[in-house]
Structure formats: structure tokens, C-alpha cells
Amino acid sequence: MGKCPECGEWNSLVESVTDSTRISNGKFSISNFKIEQDLVKLSEVKSQSYKRIPTGYDEFDRVLGGGIVPGSIVLVAGDPGIGKSTLLLQTAIEVAKGTKVSEVSNVSKVSNVSKASKGVIAEGHKTSETSDTSETFGPSVLYVTGEESAHQVKLRADRITRDYENLYILPISVTEAIIEAVEKIKPTFLIVDSIQTLTTDRLDGPAGSVGQVRESAQILQRLAKSTHTPIFIVGHVTKEGNVAGPKTLEHLVDAVLSLEGDGMHTFRLLRSSKNRFGSTFEVGVFEMGDDGMREVPNPSQIFLAQRLSLRPGSVVCSTIAGGRPLIVEIQALTTTTAFGIPARKVIGLDFGRAQVVIAALTRAVNLALGNMDVYVNVAGGLKIDEPAADLAVALAIASATMNKPVPDKLCAFGEVGLLGELRPVGNAKNRMAEAKRLGFTDFVTPERFKTLEEAVRYAIK
Ligand code: TYD
Ligand code: MG
């Protein structure tokens, strides 16, 4: 049915599975539920410390809150082509190397550790390869892909490394097949790329439909909890910026990570917007290279690498991305409007905030921006969504318009109010510490200047 007879909405009906065994003679058979085991006093619940599996990448581990939690289910979302498959394949390869097999083996109940010839455990137990043949599969990682063939995955893997011993590929898009594969090889880590390609036999709808995505995600969730296998699910993002499929997907998983960046630049930010096992303030920075994603342990330095100092329109800002301060360059360019309405182009910043800053500059500092085209950009393709960038944006625009540079060692951060007043922002200490580390000593902050006018007069002479 295309139209709901109840509310009149189009395309709002979603296919779903009803379990007929649950309802007998039209009523629930309540007697079937056994709650004795589940009903416990919270005080008597043993606290459990998770043994986390390292991903092999510090940047990734930090975003996860210290590594992969066994039995957890993590959604990795992002635009098509941003590098989700690449990053997860690399992670799969690293985990499959089994550097920390000892920690993992007791969780996934893999009995034959001798197969992990490269694993830590193999050194301790010098059992010969032939002593135990009952298990054919050692510690392994399973990469399920519904988007590419095994061949294509191999091509990609070869760009990264040639060393992927215990990595299994399953190029299939039937959810039930994943369960079978997991039972067979008992992987320590499972990756599903992507949830939009999965279909379950229980539904008729096409892959990617709300029903299929929801049902497949639920099956995977049960799989994660019952086998203690950590599962990473790739999810594509729609044009509106939501993870395609139902919102319930985000409720179902333990963590939602998003890989961000724009296609024009090589930087990728991995952020968590939900994390049951860690904070959501962490950000991991990667760079896409010819041989896969590389970690960027010192992002500030890289974001400033191309900076030309003492150029009008360039101001350095200390921003907080996730939990850590990041030093970035805000650039502005202003030119006289040739005809019609002045253009306002803002890249990497909130457009509304930039407009407020332009208005505040016009009024408080008497800058004639009414007949000027204004372009503002965050160098390096970074996106900043905090008001702390306001002051740097204002200084950059003022500097560009007056065609005078700000001092070389200047770093600015702070919120600009409508009346041209400056408002303090959080984390000032961390912001300053990171800027000092990179040699910036002259801070233009709301603590030092009360109004935008004073700040502009100080910074641009
Ligand atoms: P991919 O991981 O396939 O993106 P997603 O899974 O998020 O859709 O990334 C594809 C892009 O990355 C593609 O444009 C090629 C590029 N790429 C590199 O630049 N270097 C590499 O080593 C690899 C494997 C891909
Ligand atoms: Mg992909």
C-alpha cells in the first residue's frame, strides 16, 4: 500500500516481521517467559571489566574509548567514497595479525591458538601445528562485503599491505549467511560492509529498505550479544546527513562513529556521536594516502603546514574538535561586489554564525562590508561548528578588508555577540596550551579584550 489509510501519508508503511509463535490463540503465552535468571539485584551484579581489542591504530582506539569491546556493535557512518571500507579493512588486517590474541582468545572461545603463528600466545605455547587438528580456524577476522567482490577487496588490501593471513572475506549480502559464517570460523572481529546491502530471508523488500535494514541490524545485534563477537557495521549517509535507514539503527548499536571530510582534501575525521563504552568527545584524525589511511598524530602541525604567515586575511584559531584542541587557520577574502547583492561564501564554518560576525563587524568596527563580497574558509577542509571560531573569523575578515596582516604569533578564539561584545568559551587553558606548543604566544581572547572593536584595533594596525 503506497498510502496509509489511517493518516493519509504516502510511503510511510514499512514491512516488518511478526513472530506468530509468540501469539497463541490470540493472546500472549506469558507462562513461557522465565525471568528467574534475569531478575537480579543491581548490587549483586558482578562488575565486568572489558578486555578491549586494539584496532592497531591509536587514533581509532581513542575514538572507541580504548579499543574494541567484545560483544559490542558499532555503526561506522559516512558519505560514500569517504574511506569507510578502507579504514575498516585496514583495521581488520591489523586485528587479524593477532598481536593481542592472548586477550581475545578467551572471549571468543577459540581453542586452537597454535594456528596464530604470529600471535603473542604462539610464542608462549610452542605447540606444533599438527597437534590439534579438530579446529580448522584460528583467531580470525571476518569481513563481509555486499558491495564488492573478493577480488576487489583483495585489490584494495594489496594497496595497504601484503600481510593479511587470518582475514576471511565473505562477499555476500544475505544476513543469515553471516550467522553461518560466524558459527563456522568464530571470528574475533566481524565487519559488515554495508548494512544497506543486507537482506534477510524473513522479508521481501529490497536491500536498503527500512524493513530490511532494521531486521538485519536486529539479527546482527543478537549475534553480537550471543557470541560476544564485536561487530562493526558500515552505514551510508543520505543527502540530508542522516544514516540511511531507520533512526532505530542508532538506538540499536553501542556506538555510532562518523567518518567525515570532504572529497577535495585528504584529511578524515573520525568522531563518535554515541558511545556506550567511552566518551563522545574524541576525534581521530587520518589522512587518505595511496596506501590507505594513515594516522595523523599531530594534526595541528599539518593543518598549519601550508600557512603563509603575515598575509592579510589569515588568522590562526584554537578550536576544540572532540576532546582535543586543534590549531587551524581561518582565511578570509573580501572584494568589492561587481554588481548586485554582495556574495557571502562560507566553507567549513556555520553560515549563520559567519553572517552574525559580518554584521557585528559592520556595526561595531565600522567596516563597510555592505558592498563587499566576503569569502571565509577553514584551511585544510576542516569543519568547525563551535562559536569559539567567531573571533578568528572576525579578525580574518577585518584583516582582509583592511589589507593588513595580524601579528605572526597571534592566535584568537572567542565568541562574538550581536552587540560586538566578546564572550569567553570553554577549555581556554587547553586551547592556549596547544597553541603555545606550536609557537603562538599572542592570544586575542575575550579574557583580554571586552569588545570586538578593541580586539580588532589591537590585532590589525
Ligand atoms: P572507500 O573506502 O571505498 O570509501 P567508502 O567505503 O566510504 O565508500 O574509499 C574510496 C576512495 O578512497 C576512493 O576514491 C579511492 C580512495 N583510496 C585512496 O585514496 N587510497 C587507498 O589506498 C585506497 C584503498 C582508496
Ligand atoms: Mg565502501
CSV table of C-alpha atoms and ligand atoms in Angstrom, one decimal:
chain,number,residue,atom,x,y,z
A,1,MET,CA,0.0,0.0,0.0
A,2,GLY,CA,1.5,3.3,-1.0
A,3,LYS,CA,-0.8,5.5,1.1
A,4,CYS,CA,-1.6,4.9,4.7
A,5,PRO,CA,-5.4,4.6,5.1
A,6,GLU,CA,-5.1,5.9,8.7
A,7,CYS,CA,-3.1,9.2,8.4
A,8,GLY,CA,-3.0,9.7,4.6
A,9,GLU,CA,0.8,9.8,4.5
A,10,TRP,CA,2.5,8.4,1.4
A,11,ASN,CA,5.2,5.7,1.6
A,12,SER,CA,5.1,5.6,5.3
A,13,LEU,CA,4.3,1.8,5.6
A,14,VAL,CA,7.2,-0.4,6.5
A,15,GLU,CA,7.5,-4.1,6.1
A,16,SER,CA,8.3,-5.9,9.3
A,17,VAL,CA,8.4,-9.5,10.7
A,18,THR,CA,5.7,-10.7,13.0
A,19,ASP,CA,6.5,-13.7,15.1
A,20,SER,CA,3.4,-15.9,15.0
A,21,THR,CA,4.7,-18.3,17.6
A,22,ARG,CA,4.6,-15.6,20.3
A,23,ILE,CA,0.9,-15.3,20.0
A,24,SER,CA,-1.1,-18.4,20.6
A,25,ASN,CA,-4.9,-18.3,20.3
A,26,GLY,CA,-4.7,-14.6,20.0
A,27,LYS,CA,-3.1,-13.9,23.4
A,28,PHE,CA,0.5,-13.9,24.6
A,29,SER,CA,1.6,-17.1,26.3
A,30,ILE,CA,3.1,-15.3,29.3
A,31,SER,CA,3.9,-18.6,31.1
A,32,ASN,CA,6.7,-19.1,28.6
A,33,PHE,CA,8.8,-16.3,30.0
A,34,LYS,CA,11.3,-17.4,32.6
A,35,ILE,CA,12.7,-14.4,34.4
A,36,GLU,CA,14.3,-16.1,37.5
A,37,GLN,CA,17.7,-15.9,35.9
A,38,ASP,CA,17.3,-12.3,34.7
A,39,LEU,CA,15.8,-10.7,37.8
A,40,VAL,CA,18.7,-9.7,40.0
A,41,LYS,CA,19.7,-7.1,42.5
A,42,LEU,CA,21.9,-4.5,40.9
A,43,SER,CA,24.2,-4.6,43.9
A,44,GLU,CA,24.8,-8.3,43.2
A,45,VAL,CA,25.7,-7.9,39.6
A,46,LYS,CA,29.4,-8.6,39.2
A,47,SER,CA,31.1,-5.7,37.6
A,48,GLN,CA,32.9,-6.6,34.5
A,49,SER,CA,36.0,-5.1,33.0
A,50,TYR,CA,36.1,-5.3,29.3
A,51,LYS,CA,39.2,-6.6,27.7
A,52,ARG,CA,39.4,-4.5,24.7
A,53,ILE,CA,40.9,-5.5,21.4
A,54,PRO,CA,43.2,-2.9,20.0
A,55,THR,CA,42.5,-1.8,16.4
A,56,GLY,CA,46.1,-1.3,15.6
A,57,TYR,CA,45.5,2.4,15.3
A,58,ASP,CA,45.8,4.7,18.3
A,59,GLU,CA,43.6,7.3,16.7
A,60,PHE,CA,40.8,4.7,16.2
A,61,ASP,CA,41.3,3.2,19.7
A,62,ARG,CA,40.9,6.6,21.3
A,63,VAL,CA,37.6,7.3,19.5
A,64,LEU,CA,36.3,3.9,20.6
A,65,GLY,CA,37.3,4.7,24.2
A,66,GLY,CA,40.3,2.4,24.3
A,67,GLY,CA,39.7,-0.4,21.7
A,68,ILE,CA,37.0,-2.7,20.5
A,69,VAL,CA,34.7,-4.1,23.2
A,70,PRO,CA,33.8,-7.8,22.7
A,71,GLY,CA,30.2,-8.2,22.0
A,72,SER,CA,29.7,-4.6,21.1
A,73,ILE,CA,28.1,-3.4,17.9
A,74,VAL,CA,29.4,-0.2,16.3
A,75,LEU,CA,28.0,1.7,13.4
A,76,VAL,CA,30.5,3.5,11.2
A,77,ALA,CA,28.7,6.1,9.1
A,78,GLY,CA,29.9,8.4,6.4
A,79,ASP,CA,29.4,9.7,2.9
A,80,PRO,CA,30.1,7.3,0.0
A,81,GLY,CA,33.8,7.3,-1.0
A,82,ILE,CA,35.0,8.9,2.2
A,83,GLY,CA,37.1,5.8,3.2
A,84,LYS,CA,34.9,3.7,5.5
A,85,SER,CA,35.7,0.4,3.7
A,86,THR,CA,39.4,1.3,3.5
A,87,LEU,CA,39.7,2.2,7.2
A,88,LEU,CA,37.7,-0.9,8.3
A,89,LEU,CA,39.7,-3.2,6.0
A,90,GLN,CA,42.9,-1.9,7.5
A,91,THR,CA,41.6,-2.4,11.0
A,92,ALA,CA,40.5,-5.9,10.0
A,93,ILE,CA,44.0,-6.6,8.8
A,94,GLU,CA,45.6,-5.3,12.0
A,95,VAL,CA,43.3,-7.2,14.3
A,96,ALA,CA,43.8,-10.3,12.2
A,97,LYS,CA,47.5,-10.1,12.7
A,98,GLY,CA,46.6,-11.2,16.2
A,99,THR,CA,49.1,-9.1,18.0
A,100,LYS,CA,46.9,-9.3,21.1
A,101,VAL,CA,45.5,-12.8,20.5
A,102,SER,CA,46.0,-13.7,24.2
A,103,GLU,CA,43.4,-11.2,25.3
A,104,VAL,CA,41.0,-12.2,22.7
A,105,SER,CA,41.1,-15.9,22.7
A,106,ASN,CA,39.3,-16.4,26.0
A,107,VAL,CA,36.4,-14.3,24.8
A,108,SER,CA,35.7,-15.9,21.5
A,109,LYS,CA,36.4,-19.4,22.9
A,110,VAL,CA,38.9,-20.2,20.2
A,111,SER,CA,40.6,-23.3,21.4
A,112,ASN,CA,43.3,-23.7,18.9
A,113,VAL,CA,45.6,-20.8,19.4
A,114,SER,CA,48.6,-22.6,17.9
A,115,LYS,CA,47.3,-21.5,14.5
A,116,ALA,CA,48.0,-18.0,15.4
A,117,SER,CA,51.6,-18.4,14.5
A,118,LYS,CA,52.2,-14.7,14.6
A,119,GLY,CA,50.2,-14.2,17.8
A,120,VAL,CA,51.7,-13.4,21.1
A,121,ILE,CA,50.3,-16.6,22.6
A,122,ALA,CA,52.0,-18.8,20.0
A,123,GLU,CA,55.4,-17.7,21.5
A,124,GLY,CA,54.4,-18.9,24.9
A,125,HIS,CA,52.9,-22.2,23.8
A,126,LYS,CA,55.2,-23.8,21.4
A,127,THR,CA,52.7,-26.4,20.3
A,128,SER,CA,53.3,-27.9,16.9
A,129,GLU,CA,50.9,-27.1,14.1
A,130,THR,CA,49.8,-30.7,13.8
A,131,SER,CA,49.0,-31.4,17.5
A,132,ASP,CA,45.4,-30.1,17.3
A,133,THR,CA,43.5,-30.6,14.0
A,134,SER,CA,40.0,-30.6,15.4
A,135,GLU,CA,39.7,-26.8,14.8
A,136,THR,CA,40.4,-25.6,11.3
A,137,PHE,CA,40.1,-22.0,12.1
A,138,GLY,CA,42.3,-20.0,14.4
A,139,PRO,CA,41.8,-16.4,15.6
A,140,SER,CA,40.4,-14.7,12.6
A,141,VAL,CA,38.6,-11.7,11.4
A,142,LEU,CA,35.6,-11.9,9.1
A,143,TYR,CA,35.0,-9.1,6.6
A,144,VAL,CA,31.5,-9.4,5.0
A,145,THR,CA,31.0,-7.2,2.0
A,146,GLY,CA,27.8,-6.9,0.0
A,147,GLU,CA,29.3,-4.1,-2.1
A,148,GLU,CA,32.4,-5.6,-3.6
A,149,SER,CA,33.7,-8.9,-4.8
A,150,ALA,CA,36.5,-10.8,-3.0
A,151,HIS,CA,38.7,-9.7,-5.9
A,152,GLN,CA,38.0,-6.1,-5.4
A,153,VAL,CA,38.7,-6.4,-1.7
A,154,LYS,CA,42.0,-8.0,-2.5
A,155,LEU,CA,43.0,-5.2,-4.8
A,156,ARG,CA,42.2,-2.7,-2.0
A,157,ALA,CA,44.1,-4.8,0.6
A,158,ASP,CA,47.1,-5.1,-1.7
A,159,ARG,CA,47.3,-1.3,-1.8
A,160,ILE,CA,47.7,-1.3,2.0
A,161,THR,CA,49.8,-4.4,2.8
A,162,ARG,CA,50.5,-7.9,1.7
A,163,ASP,CA,50.3,-9.3,5.1
A,164,TYR,CA,46.7,-10.5,5.8
A,165,GLU,CA,46.9,-14.0,6.9
A,166,ASN,CA,43.9,-14.6,9.1
A,167,LEU,CA,41.4,-12.4,7.3
A,168,TYR,CA,38.4,-14.0,5.8
A,169,ILE,CA,36.2,-12.4,3.1
A,170,LEU,CA,32.6,-13.2,2.6
A,171,PRO,CA,31.2,-11.4,-0.4
A,172,ILE,CA,27.5,-12.0,0.3
A,173,SER,CA,24.5,-9.9,1.2
A,174,VAL,CA,22.2,-12.4,3.0
A,175,THR,CA,22.1,-11.8,6.7
A,176,GLU,CA,21.5,-15.4,7.6
A,177,ALA,CA,24.7,-16.4,5.7
A,178,ILE,CA,26.7,-14.2,8.1
A,179,ILE,CA,25.4,-16.1,11.1
A,180,GLU,CA,26.5,-19.3,9.5
A,181,ALA,CA,30.0,-18.0,8.7
A,182,VAL,CA,30.4,-16.7,12.2
A,183,GLU,CA,29.4,-20.1,13.7
A,184,LYS,CA,31.9,-21.7,11.4
A,185,ILE,CA,35.0,-19.6,11.8
A,186,LYS,CA,34.2,-17.9,15.2
A,187,PRO,CA,35.9,-14.7,14.2
A,188,THR,CA,37.3,-12.4,16.9
A,189,PHE,CA,36.0,-9.4,15.0
A,190,LEU,CA,33.3,-9.1,12.3
A,191,ILE,CA,32.8,-6.3,9.8
A,192,VAL,CA,29.7,-5.9,7.8
A,193,ASP,CA,30.0,-3.5,4.8
A,194,SER,CA,27.4,-2.3,4.5
A,195,ILE,CA,24.0,-2.6,6.3
A,196,GLN,CA,22.3,-1.1,3.2
A,197,THR,CA,23.2,-4.1,1.1
A,198,LEU,CA,21.9,-6.8,3.5
A,199,THR,CA,18.7,-8.7,3.0
A,200,THR,CA,17.1,-11.2,5.3
A,201,ASP,CA,15.0,-14.1,4.1
A,202,ARG,CA,12.3,-13.1,6.5
A,203,LEU,CA,11.3,-10.1,4.4
A,204,ASP,CA,10.5,-9.5,0.8
A,205,GLY,CA,11.5,-5.8,0.4
A,206,PRO,CA,14.6,-4.7,-1.4
A,207,ALA,CA,18.0,-4.2,0.2
A,208,GLY,CA,18.3,-0.9,1.8
A,209,SER,CA,14.6,-0.5,2.6
A,210,VAL,CA,13.7,0.4,6.2
A,211,GLY,CA,12.4,-3.0,7.0
A,212,GLN,CA,15.4,-4.9,5.7
A,213,VAL,CA,17.9,-2.6,7.4
A,214,ARG,CA,16.1,-2.8,10.7
A,215,GLU,CA,15.6,-6.5,10.7
A,216,SER,CA,19.2,-7.2,9.6
A,217,ALA,CA,20.5,-4.9,12.3
A,218,GLN,CA,18.5,-6.7,14.9
A,219,ILE,CA,19.8,-10.1,13.7
A,220,LEU,CA,23.4,-8.8,13.9
A,221,GLN,CA,22.8,-7.4,17.4
A,222,ARG,CA,21.6,-10.7,18.7
A,223,LEU,CA,24.6,-12.3,17.0
A,224,ALA,CA,27.0,-9.9,18.7
A,225,LYS,CA,25.4,-10.4,22.2
A,226,SER,CA,25.2,-14.2,21.9
A,227,THR,CA,28.6,-14.9,20.5
A,228,HIS,CA,30.5,-12.0,22.1
A,229,THR,CA,31.8,-11.1,18.7
A,230,PRO,CA,32.3,-7.4,18.2
A,231,ILE,CA,30.6,-6.2,15.0
A,232,PHE,CA,31.3,-3.1,13.0
A,233,ILE,CA,28.6,-2.1,10.6
A,234,VAL,CA,29.1,0.3,7.8
A,235,GLY,CA,26.2,2.7,7.2
A,236,HIS,CA,25.9,5.1,4.3
A,237,VAL,CA,24.7,8.6,4.9
A,238,THR,CA,21.9,10.2,3.0
A,239,LYS,CA,22.0,13.6,1.3
A,240,GLU,CA,20.4,15.1,4.4
A,241,GLY,CA,23.2,13.8,6.5
A,242,ASN,CA,21.4,11.0,8.3
A,243,VAL,CA,22.4,7.4,8.4
A,244,ALA,CA,20.3,5.8,5.7
A,245,GLY,CA,17.7,3.6,7.1
A,246,PRO,CA,15.7,4.0,10.3
A,247,LYS,CA,16.7,6.1,13.2
A,248,THR,CA,16.3,2.9,15.3
A,249,LEU,CA,19.6,1.7,13.8
A,250,GLU,CA,21.3,4.3,16.0
A,251,HIS,CA,19.4,3.2,19.1
A,252,LEU,CA,20.3,-0.4,18.4
A,253,VAL,CA,24.1,-0.1,18.3
A,254,ASP,CA,26.5,0.6,21.2
A,255,ALA,CA,28.4,3.3,19.4
A,256,VAL,CA,28.0,5.5,16.3
A,257,LEU,CA,31.1,6.7,14.7
A,258,SER,CA,31.2,9.0,11.7
A,259,LEU,CA,34.0,9.4,9.2
A,260,GLU,CA,34.0,13.0,7.9
A,261,GLY,CA,35.9,15.0,5.5
A,262,ASP,CA,35.4,16.5,2.1
A,263,GLY,CA,36.3,14.8,-1.2
A,264,MET,CA,38.7,17.6,-2.0
A,265,HIS,CA,41.1,17.1,0.9
A,266,THR,CA,42.8,14.1,2.2
A,267,PHE,CA,42.0,14.6,5.9
A,268,ARG,CA,39.4,12.4,7.5
A,269,LEU,CA,38.0,12.9,11.0
A,270,LEU,CA,36.6,10.0,12.9
A,271,ARG,CA,34.1,11.2,15.5
A,272,SER,CA,31.8,9.4,17.8
A,273,SER,CA,28.3,10.8,18.3
A,274,LYS,CA,27.3,8.0,20.7
A,275,ASN,CA,29.4,5.6,22.7
A,276,ARG,CA,28.3,3.4,25.5
A,277,PHE,CA,31.9,2.4,26.3
A,278,GLY,CA,33.7,5.8,26.1
A,279,SER,CA,33.3,9.5,25.7
A,280,THR,CA,31.8,11.1,22.7
A,281,PHE,CA,34.4,13.9,22.7
A,282,GLU,CA,37.1,12.1,21.0
A,283,VAL,CA,38.2,12.7,17.4
A,284,GLY,CA,40.7,10.6,15.4
A,285,VAL,CA,42.5,12.2,12.5
A,286,PHE,CA,43.5,10.3,9.5
A,287,GLU,CA,44.9,11.1,6.1
A,288,MET,CA,44.0,9.2,3.0
A,289,GLY,CA,47.1,8.2,1.1
A,290,ASP,CA,47.9,5.9,-1.8
A,291,ASP,CA,48.4,3.1,0.5
A,292,GLY,CA,45.3,3.5,2.6
A,293,MET,CA,44.6,5.7,5.6
A,294,ARG,CA,47.4,7.0,7.7
A,295,GLU,CA,47.1,8.2,11.3
A,296,VAL,CA,47.8,11.8,11.9
A,297,PRO,CA,49.0,12.0,15.5
A,298,ASN,CA,49.9,15.7,15.3
A,299,PRO,CA,47.1,17.3,13.3
A,300,SER,CA,47.6,20.9,14.3
A,301,GLN,CA,51.0,20.9,12.7
A,302,ILE,CA,49.6,19.5,9.5
A,303,PHE,CA,46.7,21.9,9.3
A,304,LEU,CA,49.1,24.8,9.6
A,305,ALA,CA,51.7,23.3,7.2
A,306,GLN,CA,50.6,25.3,4.2
A,307,ARG,CA,50.1,28.6,6.0
A,308,LEU,CA,51.7,31.8,4.7
A,309,SER,CA,52.5,33.9,7.6
A,310,LEU,CA,51.8,37.7,7.7
A,311,ARG,CA,49.2,37.5,4.9
A,312,PRO,CA,46.2,39.7,5.2
A,313,GLY,CA,43.1,37.6,5.8
A,314,SER,CA,44.8,34.7,7.7
A,315,VAL,CA,44.2,34.2,11.4
A,316,VAL,CA,45.1,31.2,13.5
A,317,CYS,CA,42.4,29.8,15.8
A,318,SER,CA,42.5,27.3,18.5
A,319,THR,CA,39.4,25.1,18.2
A,320,ILE,CA,38.3,22.1,20.1
A,321,ALA,CA,37.5,19.1,17.9
A,322,GLY,CA,36.2,16.3,20.1
A,323,GLY,CA,38.2,16.4,23.3
A,324,ARG,CA,41.3,17.9,21.9
A,325,PRO,CA,42.4,21.3,20.8
A,326,LEU,CA,43.3,21.7,17.2
A,327,ILE,CA,45.1,24.7,15.7
A,328,VAL,CA,43.6,25.8,12.4
A,329,GLU,CA,43.9,28.7,10.0
A,330,ILE,CA,40.9,30.7,9.2
A,331,GLN,CA,41.1,32.5,5.9
A,332,ALA,CA,39.1,35.4,4.6
A,333,LEU,CA,39.0,37.2,1.3
A,334,THR,CA,36.9,40.3,0.6
A,335,THR,CA,36.5,42.0,-2.7
A,336,THR,CA,34.3,44.8,-4.0
A,337,THR,CA,31.0,43.5,-5.3
A,338,ALA,CA,30.9,43.8,-9.1
A,339,PHE,CA,27.2,44.0,-9.3
A,340,GLY,CA,24.0,43.1,-7.4
A,341,ILE,CA,23.9,41.6,-4.0
A,342,PRO,CA,27.2,41.1,-2.1
A,343,ALA,CA,28.2,37.4,-2.1
A,344,ARG,CA,28.8,35.5,1.2
A,345,LYS,CA,30.6,32.2,0.9
A,346,VAL,CA,31.5,30.2,4.0
A,347,ILE,CA,33.3,26.9,3.9
A,348,GLY,CA,33.9,24.8,7.0
A,349,LEU,CA,32.0,27.1,9.3
A,350,ASP,CA,28.4,27.7,10.3
A,351,PHE,CA,26.9,30.1,7.7
A,352,GLY,CA,24.5,31.7,10.2
A,353,ARG,CA,27.3,32.4,12.7
A,354,ALA,CA,29.5,33.9,10.0
A,355,GLN,CA,26.7,36.3,9.0
A,356,VAL,CA,26.3,37.4,12.6
A,357,VAL,CA,30.0,38.1,12.7
A,358,ILE,CA,29.9,40.1,9.5
A,359,ALA,CA,27.0,42.1,10.8
A,360,ALA,CA,28.8,42.7,14.2
A,361,LEU,CA,31.9,43.8,12.3
A,362,THR,CA,30.0,46.2,10.2
A,363,ARG,CA,28.3,47.8,13.2
A,364,ALA,CA,31.0,47.6,15.9
A,365,VAL,CA,34.1,48.3,13.9
A,366,ASN,CA,32.5,50.4,11.1
A,367,LEU,CA,33.8,48.1,8.4
A,368,ALA,CA,32.0,48.9,5.2
A,369,LEU,CA,31.1,45.3,4.2
A,370,GLY,CA,27.8,46.2,2.6
A,371,ASN,CA,29.3,46.4,-0.8
A,372,MET,CA,31.9,43.7,-0.4
A,373,ASP,CA,31.9,40.0,-1.3
A,374,VAL,CA,33.1,38.0,1.7
A,375,TYR,CA,34.6,34.6,1.4
A,376,VAL,CA,35.6,32.7,4.6
A,377,ASN,CA,37.3,29.3,4.7
A,378,VAL,CA,38.9,26.9,7.1
A,379,ALA,CA,42.1,25.8,5.6
A,380,GLY,CA,42.6,22.0,5.2
A,381,GLY,CA,38.9,21.2,4.7
A,382,LEU,CA,38.2,21.0,8.4
A,383,LYS,CA,34.7,21.7,9.7
A,384,ILE,CA,34.3,23.8,12.8
A,385,ASP,CA,30.9,24.1,14.4
A,386,GLU,CA,31.7,25.9,17.7
A,387,PRO,CA,31.2,29.7,18.3
A,388,ALA,CA,34.8,29.9,19.6
A,389,ALA,CA,35.9,30.4,16.0
A,390,ASP,CA,33.8,33.7,15.7
A,391,LEU,CA,36.6,36.0,16.8
A,392,ALA,CA,39.2,34.5,14.4
A,393,VAL,CA,36.6,34.8,11.6
A,394,ALA,CA,36.0,38.4,12.5
A,395,LEU,CA,39.7,39.2,12.6
A,396,ALA,CA,40.3,37.4,9.4
A,397,ILE,CA,37.6,39.4,7.6
A,398,ALA,CA,38.8,42.7,9.1
A,399,SER,CA,42.4,41.9,8.2
A,400,ALA,CA,41.4,41.1,4.6
A,401,THR,CA,39.3,44.2,4.3
A,402,MET,CA,42.0,46.5,5.7
A,403,ASN,CA,44.6,44.6,3.7
A,404,LYS,CA,46.9,44.4,6.8
A,405,PRO,CA,48.1,41.1,8.4
A,406,VAL,CA,47.7,40.2,12.0
A,407,PRO,CA,50.9,39.6,14.1
A,408,ASP,CA,52.8,36.4,13.3
A,409,LYS,CA,52.4,34.8,16.6
A,410,LEU,CA,48.7,35.7,17.1
A,411,CYS,CA,46.1,33.1,18.0
A,412,ALA,CA,42.5,34.0,18.5
A,413,PHE,CA,39.4,32.3,20.0
A,414,GLY,CA,36.2,33.5,21.5
A,415,GLU,CA,32.5,34.0,20.8
A,416,VAL,CA,31.3,37.3,19.2
A,417,GLY,CA,27.9,38.6,20.4
A,418,LEU,CA,25.4,40.6,18.4
A,419,LEU,CA,26.4,43.8,20.2
A,420,GLY,CA,30.1,43.4,19.4
A,421,GLU,CA,30.9,42.0,22.8
A,422,LEU,CA,33.3,39.1,23.3
A,423,ARG,CA,32.2,36.1,25.3
A,424,PRO,CA,34.5,33.5,26.9
A,425,VAL,CA,34.5,30.0,25.6
A,426,GLY,CA,35.3,26.7,27.4
A,427,ASN,CA,38.6,24.9,27.5
A,428,ALA,CA,40.6,28.1,27.3
A,429,LYS,CA,43.6,26.5,29.1
A,430,ASN,CA,43.8,23.6,26.7
A,431,ARG,CA,43.4,25.8,23.7
A,432,MET,CA,46.3,28.0,24.8
A,433,ALA,CA,48.5,25.1,25.7
A,434,GLU,CA,48.2,23.6,22.2
A,435,ALA,CA,48.8,26.9,20.6
A,436,LYS,CA,51.8,27.6,22.7
A,437,ARG,CA,53.2,24.2,21.8
A,438,LEU,CA,53.2,25.3,18.2
A,439,GLY,CA,54.8,28.7,18.9
A,440,PHE,CA,51.8,31.0,19.3
A,441,THR,CA,52.2,33.4,22.1
A,442,ASP,CA,50.0,36.4,21.4
A,443,PHE,CA,46.5,35.5,22.4
A,444,VAL,CA,43.5,37.5,21.5
A,445,THR,CA,40.7,36.2,23.7
A,446,PRO,CA,37.6,37.5,25.5
A,447,GLU,CA,39.6,37.4,28.7
A,448,ARG,CA,41.9,40.1,27.3
A,449,PHE,CA,39.6,42.2,25.3
A,450,LYS,CA,36.0,43.0,26.2
A,451,THR,CA,34.8,44.1,22.7
A,452,LEU,CA,35.4,43.2,19.1
A,453,GLU,CA,36.4,46.7,18.4
A,454,GLU,CA,39.3,46.5,21.0
A,455,ALA,CA,40.4,43.2,19.6
A,456,VAL,CA,40.4,44.4,16.0
A,457,ARG,CA,42.2,47.6,17.0
A,458,TYR,CA,44.9,45.5,18.8
A,459,ALA,CA,45.4,42.8,16.1
A,460,ILE,CA,45.3,44.9,13.0
A,461,LYS,CA,47.4,48.0,13.0
B,1,TYD,P1,36.3,3.7,0.3
B,1,TYD,O1,36.9,3.1,1.5
B,1,TYD,O2,35.9,2.7,-0.8
B,1,TYD,O3,35.0,4.6,0.7
B,1,TYD,P2,33.6,4.1,1.3
B,1,TYD,O4,33.7,2.7,1.7
B,1,TYD,O5,33.4,5.1,2.5
B,1,TYD,O6,32.6,4.4,0.2
B,1,TYD,O7,37.3,4.8,-0.3
B,1,TYD,C1,37.3,5.0,-1.6
B,1,TYD,C2,38.2,6.2,-2.0
B,1,TYD,O8,39.4,6.1,-1.4
B,1,TYD,C3,38.4,6.1,-3.5
B,1,TYD,O9,38.1,7.3,-4.0
B,1,TYD,C4,39.8,5.7,-3.6
B,1,TYD,C5,40.5,6.2,-2.3
B,1,TYD,N1,41.6,5.4,-1.9
B,1,TYD,C6,42.8,6.0,-1.7
B,1,TYD,O10,43.0,7.2,-2.0
B,1,TYD,N2,43.9,5.3,-1.3
B,1,TYD,C7,43.8,3.9,-1.0
B,1,TYD,O11,44.8,3.3,-0.6
B,1,TYD,C8,42.5,3.3,-1.1
B,1,TYD,C9,42.3,1.9,-0.8
B,1,TYD,C10,41.4,4.1,-1.6
B,2,MG,MG,32.7,1.1,0.9
